[in-house]
PDB file as gemmi writes it, atoms N, CA and C in Angstrom:
CRYST1    1.000    1.000    1.000  90.00  90.00  90.00 P 1                      
ATOM      1  N   MET A   1      -7.723  15.778 -15.779  1.00  0.00           N  
ATOM      2  CA  MET A   1      -7.201  14.555 -15.231  1.00  0.00           C  
ATOM      3  C   MET A   1      -7.886  14.311 -13.887  1.00  0.00           C  
ATOM      4  N   SER A   2      -8.344  13.119 -13.674  1.00  0.00           N  
ATOM      5  CA  SER A   2      -9.020  12.756 -12.435  1.00  0.00           C  
ATOM      6  C   SER A   2      -8.014  12.483 -11.331  1.00  0.00           C  
ATOM      7  N   GLU A   3      -8.486  12.583 -10.096  1.00  0.00           N  
ATOM      8  CA  GLU A   3      -7.625  12.309  -8.948  1.00  0.00           C  
ATOM      9  C   GLU A   3      -8.177  11.127  -8.163  1.00  0.00           C  
ATOM     10  N   PHE A   4      -7.266  10.386  -7.548  1.00  0.00           N  
ATOM     11  CA  PHE A   4      -7.674   9.287  -6.680  1.00  0.00           C  
ATOM     12  C   PHE A   4      -8.312   9.846  -5.415  1.00  0.00           C  
ATOM     13  N   HIS A   5      -9.134   9.029  -4.768  1.00  0.00           N  
ATOM     14  CA  HIS A   5      -9.787   9.452  -3.537  1.00  0.00           C  
ATOM     15  C   HIS A   5      -8.838   9.406  -2.339  1.00  0.00           C  
ATOM     16  N   LEU A   6      -7.860   8.552  -2.374  1.00  0.00           N  
ATOM     17  CA  LEU A   6      -6.823   8.446  -1.336  1.00  0.00           C  
ATOM     18  C   LEU A   6      -5.458   8.435  -2.026  1.00  0.00           C  
ATOM     19  N   PRO A   7      -4.394   8.757  -1.307  1.00  0.00           N  
ATOM     20  CA  PRO A   7      -3.048   8.693  -1.918  1.00  0.00           C  
ATOM     21  C   PRO A   7      -2.537   7.246  -1.971  1.00  0.00           C  
ATOM     22  N   TRP A   8      -3.168   6.431  -2.802  1.00  0.00           N  
ATOM     23  CA  TRP A   8      -2.862   5.001  -2.862  1.00  0.00           C  
ATOM     24  C   TRP A   8      -1.413   4.723  -3.231  1.00  0.00           C  
ATOM     25  N   LEU A   9      -0.872   5.455  -4.183  1.00  0.00           N  
ATOM     26  CA  LEU A   9       0.498   5.194  -4.621  1.00  0.00           C  
ATOM     27  C   LEU A   9       1.497   5.437  -3.490  1.00  0.00           C  
ATOM     28  N   SER A  10       1.303   6.514  -2.772  1.00  0.00           N  
ATOM     29  CA  SER A  10       2.197   6.825  -1.654  1.00  0.00           C  
ATOM     30  C   SER A  10       2.094   5.762  -0.565  1.00  0.00           C  
ATOM     31  N   LEU A  11       0.876   5.334  -0.278  1.00  0.00           N  
ATOM     32  CA  LEU A  11       0.690   4.299   0.744  1.00  0.00           C  
ATOM     33  C   LEU A  11       1.306   2.970   0.302  1.00  0.00           C  
ATOM     34  N   SER A  12       1.182   2.651  -0.985  1.00  0.00           N  
ATOM     35  CA  SER A  12       1.744   1.394  -1.497  1.00  0.00           C  
ATOM     36  C   SER A  12       3.264   1.367  -1.444  1.00  0.00           C  
ATOM     37  N   VAL A  13       3.885   2.526  -1.517  1.00  0.00           N  
ATOM     38  CA  VAL A  13       5.342   2.597  -1.441  1.00  0.00           C  
ATOM     39  C   VAL A  13       5.806   2.711   0.010  1.00  0.00           C  
ATOM     40  N   ALA A  14       5.094   3.475   0.809  1.00  0.00           N  
ATOM     41  CA  ALA A  14       5.525   3.736   2.186  1.00  0.00           C  
ATOM     42  C   ALA A  14       5.330   2.532   3.104  1.00  0.00           C  
ATOM     43  N   MET A  15       4.293   1.758   2.890  1.00  0.00           N  
ATOM     44  CA  MET A  15       4.005   0.641   3.795  1.00  0.00           C  
ATOM     45  C   MET A  15       5.152  -0.370   3.873  1.00  0.00           C  
ATOM     46  N   PRO A  16       5.719  -0.835   2.754  1.00  0.00           N  
ATOM     47  CA  PRO A  16       6.847  -1.758   2.868  1.00  0.00           C  
ATOM     48  C   PRO A  16       8.072  -1.133   3.546  1.00  0.00           C  
ATOM     49  N   LEU A  17       8.270   0.164   3.351  1.00  0.00           N  
ATOM     50  CA  LEU A  17       9.404   0.821   4.005  1.00  0.00           C  
ATOM     51  C   LEU A  17       9.234   0.842   5.518  1.00  0.00           C  
ATOM     52  N   PHE A  18       8.031   1.199   5.971  1.00  0.00           N  
ATOM     53  CA  PHE A  18       7.773   1.189   7.414  1.00  0.00           C  
ATOM     54  C   PHE A  18       7.819  -0.225   7.981  1.00  0.00           C  
ATOM     55  N   GLY A  19       7.323  -1.192   7.217  1.00  0.00           N  
ATOM     56  CA  GLY A  19       7.382  -2.584   7.658  1.00  0.00           C  
ATOM     57  C   GLY A  19       8.811  -3.083   7.767  1.00  0.00           C  
ATOM     58  N   ALA A  20       9.661  -2.694   6.836  1.00  0.00           N  
ATOM     59  CA  ALA A  20      11.067  -3.108   6.874  1.00  0.00           C  
ATOM     60  C   ALA A  20      11.782  -2.506   8.080  1.00  0.00           C  
ATOM     61  N   ILE A  21      11.461  -1.256   8.396  1.00  0.00           N  
ATOM     62  CA  ILE A  21      12.061  -0.625   9.570  1.00  0.00           C  
ATOM     63  C   ILE A  21      11.605  -1.333  10.843  1.00  0.00           C  
ATOM     64  N   ALA A  22      10.319  -1.651  10.908  1.00  0.00           N  
ATOM     65  CA  ALA A  22       9.788  -2.332  12.091  1.00  0.00           C  
ATOM     66  C   ALA A  22      10.408  -3.719  12.264  1.00  0.00           C  
ATOM     67  N   VAL A  23      10.553  -4.448  11.168  1.00  0.00           N  
ATOM     68  CA  VAL A  23      11.113  -5.805  11.250  1.00  0.00           C  
ATOM     69  C   VAL A  23      12.601  -5.771  11.590  1.00  0.00           C  
ATOM     70  N   SER A  24      13.299  -4.744  11.145  1.00  0.00           N  
ATOM     71  CA  SER A  24      14.746  -4.703  11.370  1.00  0.00           C  
ATOM     72  C   SER A  24      15.126  -4.547  12.832  1.00  0.00           C  
ATOM     73  N   VAL A  25      14.232  -4.022  13.655  1.00  0.00           N  
ATOM     74  CA  VAL A  25      14.555  -3.840  15.072  1.00  0.00           C  
ATOM     75  C   VAL A  25      14.001  -4.961  15.957  1.00  0.00           C  
ATOM     76  N   MET A  26      13.329  -5.928  15.376  1.00  0.00           N  
ATOM     77  CA  MET A  26      12.756  -7.027  16.162  1.00  0.00           C  
ATOM     78  C   MET A  26      13.785  -8.116  16.398  1.00  0.00           C  
ATOM     79  N   ARG A  27      13.738  -8.669  17.580  1.00  0.00           N  
ATOM     80  CA  ARG A  27      14.655  -9.747  17.916  1.00  0.00           C  
ATOM     81  C   ARG A  27      14.032 -11.126  17.697  1.00  0.00           C  
ATOM     82  N   SER A  28      12.750 -11.229  17.845  1.00  0.00           N  
ATOM     83  CA  SER A  28      12.064 -12.506  17.678  1.00  0.00           C  
ATOM     84  C   SER A  28      11.825 -12.787  16.194  1.00  0.00           C  
ATOM     85  N   ARG A  29      12.290 -13.932  15.755  1.00  0.00           N  
ATOM     86  CA  ARG A  29      12.147 -14.320  14.356  1.00  0.00           C  
ATOM     87  C   ARG A  29      10.671 -14.565  13.999  1.00  0.00           C  
ATOM     88  N   ASP A  30       9.929 -15.185  14.910  1.00  0.00           N  
ATOM     89  CA  ASP A  30       8.523 -15.465  14.646  1.00  0.00           C  
ATOM     90  C   ASP A  30       7.691 -14.180  14.564  1.00  0.00           C  
ATOM     91  N   ARG A  31       7.949 -13.256  15.471  1.00  0.00           N  
ATOM     92  CA  ARG A  31       7.218 -11.987  15.445  1.00  0.00           C  
ATOM     93  C   ARG A  31       7.565 -11.189  14.189  1.00  0.00           C  
ATOM     94  N   ALA A  32       8.831 -11.204  13.788  1.00  0.00           N  
ATOM     95  CA  ALA A  32       9.247 -10.499  12.572  1.00  0.00           C  
ATOM     96  C   ALA A  32       8.567 -11.108  11.346  1.00  0.00           C  
ATOM     97  N   TRP A  33       8.443 -12.425  11.326  1.00  0.00           N  
ATOM     98  CA  TRP A  33       7.776 -13.092  10.219  1.00  0.00           C  
ATOM     99  C   TRP A  33       6.313 -12.679  10.145  1.00  0.00           C  
ATOM    100  N   LYS A  34       5.626 -12.615  11.286  1.00  0.00           N  
ATOM    101  CA  LYS A  34       4.219 -12.227  11.320  1.00  0.00           C  
ATOM    102  C   LYS A  34       4.033 -10.775  10.872  1.00  0.00           C  
ATOM    103  N   VAL A  35       4.921  -9.899  11.310  1.00  0.00           N  
ATOM    104  CA  VAL A  35       4.837  -8.496  10.894  1.00  0.00           C  
ATOM    105  C   VAL A  35       5.125  -8.375   9.401  1.00  0.00           C  
ATOM    106  N   SER A  36       6.053  -9.162   8.893  1.00  0.00           N  
ATOM    107  CA  SER A  36       6.363  -9.139   7.457  1.00  0.00           C  
ATOM    108  C   SER A  36       5.170  -9.586   6.626  1.00  0.00           C  
ATOM    109  N   VAL A  37       4.506 -10.649   7.058  1.00  0.00           N  
ATOM    110  CA  VAL A  37       3.333 -11.141   6.332  1.00  0.00           C  
ATOM    111  C   VAL A  37       2.203 -10.115   6.399  1.00  0.00           C  
ATOM    112  N   ALA A  38       2.011  -9.504   7.552  1.00  0.00           N  
ATOM    113  CA  ALA A  38       0.978  -8.473   7.687  1.00  0.00           C  
ATOM    114  C   ALA A  38       1.294  -7.262   6.816  1.00  0.00           C  
ATOM    115  N   THR A  39       2.553  -6.873   6.771  1.00  0.00           N  
ATOM    116  CA  THR A  39       2.959  -5.748   5.938  1.00  0.00           C  
ATOM    117  C   THR A  39       2.710  -6.045   4.463  1.00  0.00           C  
ATOM    118  N   CYS A  40       3.035  -7.241   4.040  1.00  0.00           N  
ATOM    119  CA  CYS A  40       2.785  -7.619   2.639  1.00  0.00           C  
ATOM    120  C   CYS A  40       1.292  -7.631   2.337  1.00  0.00           C  
ATOM    121  N   GLY A  41       0.495  -8.115   3.274  1.00  0.00           N  
ATOM    122  CA  GLY A  41      -0.955  -8.141   3.081  1.00  0.00           C  
ATOM    123  C   GLY A  41      -1.548  -6.748   2.977  1.00  0.00           C  
ATOM    124  N   VAL A  42      -1.112  -5.848   3.846  1.00  0.00           N  
ATOM    125  CA  VAL A  42      -1.621  -4.473   3.807  1.00  0.00           C  
ATOM    126  C   VAL A  42      -1.174  -3.777   2.528  1.00  0.00           C  
ATOM    127  N   THR A  43       0.050  -4.028   2.107  1.00  0.00           N  
ATOM    128  CA  THR A  43       0.532  -3.448   0.849  1.00  0.00           C  
ATOM    129  C   THR A  43      -0.292  -3.959  -0.328  1.00  0.00           C  
ATOM    130  N   LEU A  44      -0.630  -5.227  -0.317  1.00  0.00           N  
ATOM    131  CA  LEU A  44      -1.481  -5.787  -1.368  1.00  0.00           C  
ATOM    132  C   LEU A  44      -2.863  -5.140  -1.344  1.00  0.00           C  
ATOM    133  N   LEU A  45      -3.408  -4.921  -0.151  1.00  0.00           N  
ATOM    134  CA  LEU A  45      -4.704  -4.245  -0.042  1.00  0.00           C  
ATOM    135  C   LEU A  45      -4.646  -2.819  -0.597  1.00  0.00           C  
ATOM    136  N   PHE A  46      -3.550  -2.111  -0.312  1.00  0.00           N  
ATOM    137  CA  PHE A  46      -3.387  -0.764  -0.852  1.00  0.00           C  
ATOM    138  C   PHE A  46      -3.311  -0.799  -2.373  1.00  0.00           C  
ATOM    139  N   ALA A  47      -2.595  -1.755  -2.924  1.00  0.00           N  
ATOM    140  CA  ALA A  47      -2.480  -1.871  -4.380  1.00  0.00           C  
ATOM    141  C   ALA A  47      -3.834  -2.221  -5.006  1.00  0.00           C  
ATOM    142  N   CYS A  48      -4.588  -3.097  -4.363  1.00  0.00           N  
ATOM    143  CA  CYS A  48      -5.921  -3.435  -4.869  1.00  0.00           C  
ATOM    144  C   CYS A  48      -6.868  -2.248  -4.748  1.00  0.00           C  
ATOM    145  N   GLY A  49      -6.735  -1.480  -3.676  1.00  0.00           N  
ATOM    146  CA  GLY A  49      -7.535  -0.271  -3.523  1.00  0.00           C  
ATOM    147  C   GLY A  49      -7.223   0.742  -4.603  1.00  0.00           C  
ATOM    148  N   GLU A  50      -5.963   0.849  -4.939  1.00  0.00           N  
ATOM    149  CA  GLU A  50      -5.534   1.746  -6.024  1.00  0.00           C  
ATOM    150  C   GLU A  50      -6.158   1.321  -7.352  1.00  0.00           C  
ATOM    151  N   TRP A  51      -6.119   0.040  -7.607  1.00  0.00           N  
ATOM    152  CA  TRP A  51      -6.675  -0.493  -8.848  1.00  0.00           C  
ATOM    153  C   TRP A  51      -8.193  -0.280  -8.898  1.00  0.00           C  
ATOM    154  N   ALA A  52      -8.877  -0.550  -7.791  1.00  0.00           N  
ATOM    155  CA  ALA A  52     -10.331  -0.375  -7.754  1.00  0.00           C  
ATOM    156  C   ALA A  52     -10.708   1.098  -7.894  1.00  0.00           C  
ATOM    157  N   ASP A  53      -9.962   1.963  -7.235  1.00  0.00           N  
ATOM    158  CA  ASP A  53     -10.235   3.401  -7.333  1.00  0.00           C  
ATOM    159  C   ASP A  53     -10.047   3.881  -8.770  1.00  0.00           C  
ATOM    160  N   PHE A  54      -9.013   3.402  -9.432  1.00  0.00           N  
ATOM    161  CA  PHE A  54      -8.781   3.784 -10.829  1.00  0.00           C  
ATOM    162  C   PHE A  54      -9.896   3.251 -11.722  1.00  0.00           C  
ATOM    163  N   ALA A  55     -10.352   2.025 -11.458  1.00  0.00           N  
ATOM    164  CA  ALA A  55     -11.428   1.451 -12.261  1.00  0.00           C  
ATOM    165  C   ALA A  55     -12.731   2.226 -12.084  1.00  0.00           C  
ATOM    166  N   LEU A  56     -12.976   2.735 -10.883  1.00  0.00           N  
ATOM    167  CA  LEU A  56     -14.201   3.487 -10.623  1.00  0.00           C  
ATOM    168  C   LEU A  56     -14.165   4.909 -11.191  1.00  0.00           C  
ATOM    169  N   LEU A  57     -12.976   5.401 -11.520  1.00  0.00           N  
ATOM    170  CA  LEU A  57     -12.871   6.742 -12.095  1.00  0.00           C  
ATOM    171  C   LEU A  57     -13.338   6.797 -13.546  1.00  0.00           C  
ATOM    172  N   HIS A  58     -13.325   5.654 -14.242  1.00  0.00           N  
ATOM    173  CA  HIS A  58     -13.694   5.578 -15.655  1.00  0.00           C  
ATOM    174  C   HIS A  58     -12.896   6.593 -16.469  1.00  0.00           C  
ATOM    175  N   SER A  59     -11.585   6.560 -16.286  1.00  0.00           N  
ATOM    176  CA  SER A  59     -10.687   7.485 -16.964  1.00  0.00           C  
ATOM    177  C   SER A  59      -9.488   6.711 -17.487  1.00  0.00           C  
ATOM    178  N   PHE A  60      -8.765   7.325 -18.419  1.00  0.00           N  
ATOM    179  CA  PHE A  60      -7.578   6.659 -18.962  1.00  0.00           C  
ATOM    180  C   PHE A  60      -6.322   6.959 -18.160  1.00  0.00           C  
ATOM    181  N   GLN A  61      -6.343   8.030 -17.394  1.00  0.00           N  
ATOM    182  CA  GLN A  61      -5.212   8.359 -16.534  1.00  0.00           C  
ATOM    183  C   GLN A  61      -5.735   9.041 -15.280  1.00  0.00           C  
ATOM    184  N   ALA A  62      -4.930   8.969 -14.229  1.00  0.00           N  
ATOM    185  CA  ALA A  62      -5.329   9.563 -12.965  1.00  0.00           C  
ATOM    186  C   ALA A  62      -4.116  10.218 -12.349  1.00  0.00           C  
ATOM    187  N   HIS A  63      -4.357  11.109 -11.412  1.00  0.00           N  
ATOM    188  CA  HIS A  63      -3.298  11.847 -10.731  1.00  0.00           C  
ATOM    189  C   HIS A  63      -3.394  11.573  -9.238  1.00  0.00           C  
ATOM    190  N   ASP A  64      -2.279  11.202  -8.625  1.00  0.00           N  
ATOM    191  CA  ASP A  64      -2.234  10.981  -7.188  1.00  0.00           C  
ATOM    192  C   ASP A  64      -1.748  12.254  -6.518  1.00  0.00           C  
ATOM    193  N   HIS A  65      -2.286  12.589  -5.381  1.00  0.00           N  
ATOM    194  CA  HIS A  65      -1.940  13.829  -4.649  1.00  0.00           C  
ATOM    195  C   HIS A  65      -0.459  13.924  -4.401  1.00  0.00           C  
TER     196      HIS A  65                                                      
END                                                                             
């Protein structure tokens, strides 16, 4: 079984959790909105990185660390 080059799955799950914690302590609505959008964008990048890494492995299954 092949392995990913980075722990993409863990990053894809952890990023929204850290973003939610960061937004929950913010008082400014505009700043919280910007951090939320950035968190969603980074999570999307992690998911796309996971997909690209899996495509480059040329395997039917992969294992994340």
